[in-house]
Amino acid sequence: MNNRHHLQSIINNSQAIREEIRRFESVHPSIYAIYDLIELIPDSLIAQQIRDHVVCIEGEFYISQLNI
């Protein structure tokens, strides 16, 4: 791989990482809002099930960032 191609690859990766960070920052407040709403659910079993689903969504989001 020549230096120019290697440098372009690094730049492309950096741009992709910055885009993922912006995407995460844009949804991060909404994730916390979901957790706040879950705390208001009186049925602890349902609240935990929803919490577990949100954790899975967060995990998938994290994994998608690793696949840049």
PDB file of C-alpha atoms in Angstrom, residues 3-68:
ATOM      1  CA  ASN A   3       1.675   6.237   1.532  1.00  0.00           C
ATOM      2  CA  ARG A   4      -1.027   8.286  -0.185  1.00  0.00           C
ATOM      3  CA  HIS A   5      -3.513   5.387  -0.097  1.00  0.00           C
ATOM      4  CA  HIS A   6      -2.633   4.659   3.537  1.00  0.00           C
ATOM      5  CA  LEU A   7      -3.114   8.316   4.491  1.00  0.00           C
ATOM      6  CA  GLN A   8      -6.482   8.447   2.683  1.00  0.00           C
ATOM      7  CA  SER A   9      -7.564   5.308   4.528  1.00  0.00           C
ATOM      8  CA  ILE A  10      -6.698   6.904   7.867  1.00  0.00           C
ATOM      9  CA  ILE A  11      -8.590  10.076   6.934  1.00  0.00           C
ATOM     10  CA  ASN A  12     -11.646   8.063   5.862  1.00  0.00           C
ATOM     11  CA  ASN A  13     -11.597   6.090   9.121  1.00  0.00           C
ATOM     12  CA  SER A  14     -11.270   9.278  11.157  1.00  0.00           C
ATOM     13  CA  GLN A  15     -14.233  10.815   9.350  1.00  0.00           C
ATOM     14  CA  ALA A  16     -16.319   7.689   9.898  1.00  0.00           C
ATOM     15  CA  ILE A  17     -15.446   7.664  13.595  1.00  0.00           C
ATOM     16  CA  ARG A  18     -16.388  11.344  13.946  1.00  0.00           C
ATOM     17  CA  GLU A  19     -19.724  10.651  12.222  1.00  0.00           C
ATOM     18  CA  GLU A  20     -20.432   7.761  14.603  1.00  0.00           C
ATOM     19  CA  ILE A  21     -19.586   9.951  17.598  1.00  0.00           C
ATOM     20  CA  ARG A  22     -21.993  12.626  16.338  1.00  0.00           C
ATOM     21  CA  ARG A  23     -24.663   9.979  15.784  1.00  0.00           C
ATOM     22  CA  PHE A  24     -24.182   8.603  19.297  1.00  0.00           C
ATOM     23  CA  GLU A  25     -24.244  12.074  20.852  1.00  0.00           C
ATOM     24  CA  SER A  26     -27.490  12.813  19.029  1.00  0.00           C
ATOM     25  CA  VAL A  27     -29.301   9.779  20.489  1.00  0.00           C
ATOM     26  CA  HIS A  28     -27.596   9.711  23.898  1.00  0.00           C
ATOM     27  CA  PRO A  29     -30.046  12.151  25.590  1.00  0.00           C
ATOM     28  CA  SER A  30     -32.964  10.095  24.301  1.00  0.00           C
ATOM     29  CA  ILE A  31     -31.522   6.929  25.807  1.00  0.00           C
ATOM     30  CA  TYR A  32     -31.282   8.592  29.217  1.00  0.00           C
ATOM     31  CA  ALA A  33     -34.838   9.872  28.802  1.00  0.00           C
ATOM     32  CA  ILE A  34     -35.997   6.294  28.189  1.00  0.00           C
ATOM     33  CA  TYR A  35     -34.326   5.141  31.403  1.00  0.00           C
ATOM     34  CA  ASP A  36     -36.026   8.002  33.281  1.00  0.00           C
ATOM     35  CA  LEU A  37     -39.401   6.945  31.870  1.00  0.00           C
ATOM     36  CA  ILE A  38     -38.762   3.311  32.770  1.00  0.00           C
ATOM     37  CA  GLU A  39     -38.339   4.373  36.401  1.00  0.00           C
ATOM     38  CA  LEU A  40     -41.956   5.604  36.310  1.00  0.00           C
ATOM     39  CA  ILE A  41     -43.373   2.194  35.359  1.00  0.00           C
ATOM     40  CA  PRO A  42     -44.995   0.707  38.473  1.00  0.00           C
ATOM     41  CA  ASP A  43     -44.728  -2.906  37.302  1.00  0.00           C
ATOM     42  CA  SER A  44     -41.110  -3.820  38.068  1.00  0.00           C
ATOM     43  CA  LEU A  45     -41.155  -6.895  35.815  1.00  0.00           C
ATOM     44  CA  ILE A  46     -42.275  -4.912  32.785  1.00  0.00           C
ATOM     45  CA  ALA A  47     -39.837  -2.127  33.662  1.00  0.00           C
ATOM     46  CA  GLN A  48     -36.972  -4.622  33.787  1.00  0.00           C
ATOM     47  CA  GLN A  49     -37.989  -6.190  30.480  1.00  0.00           C
ATOM     48  CA  ILE A  50     -38.023  -2.792  28.799  1.00  0.00           C
ATOM     49  CA  ARG A  51     -34.700  -1.897  30.438  1.00  0.00           C
ATOM     50  CA  ASP A  52     -33.204  -5.134  29.091  1.00  0.00           C
ATOM     51  CA  HIS A  53     -34.380  -4.255  25.579  1.00  0.00           C
ATOM     52  CA  VAL A  54     -32.850  -0.787  25.823  1.00  0.00           C
ATOM     53  CA  VAL A  55     -29.559  -2.335  26.953  1.00  0.00           C
ATOM     54  CA  CYS A  56     -29.661  -4.600  23.878  1.00  0.00           C
ATOM     55  CA  ILE A  57     -30.276  -1.599  21.641  1.00  0.00           C
ATOM     56  CA  GLU A  58     -27.334   0.210  23.231  1.00  0.00           C
ATOM     57  CA  GLY A  59     -25.184  -2.876  22.726  1.00  0.00           C
ATOM     58  CA  GLU A  60     -26.106  -3.102  19.056  1.00  0.00           C
ATOM     59  CA  PHE A  61     -25.342   0.580  18.661  1.00  0.00           C
ATOM     60  CA  TYR A  62     -21.917   0.048  20.229  1.00  0.00           C
ATOM     61  CA  ILE A  63     -21.213  -2.962  18.008  1.00  0.00           C
ATOM     62  CA  SER A  64     -22.197  -0.966  14.924  1.00  0.00           C
ATOM     63  CA  GLN A  65     -19.563   1.614  15.888  1.00  0.00           C
ATOM     64  CA  LEU A  66     -16.896  -1.085  16.019  1.00  0.00           C
ATOM     65  CA  ASN A  67     -17.727  -2.165  12.471  1.00  0.00           C
ATOM     66  CA  ILE A  68     -16.637   1.111  10.914  1.00  0.00           C
TER      67      ILE A  68
END
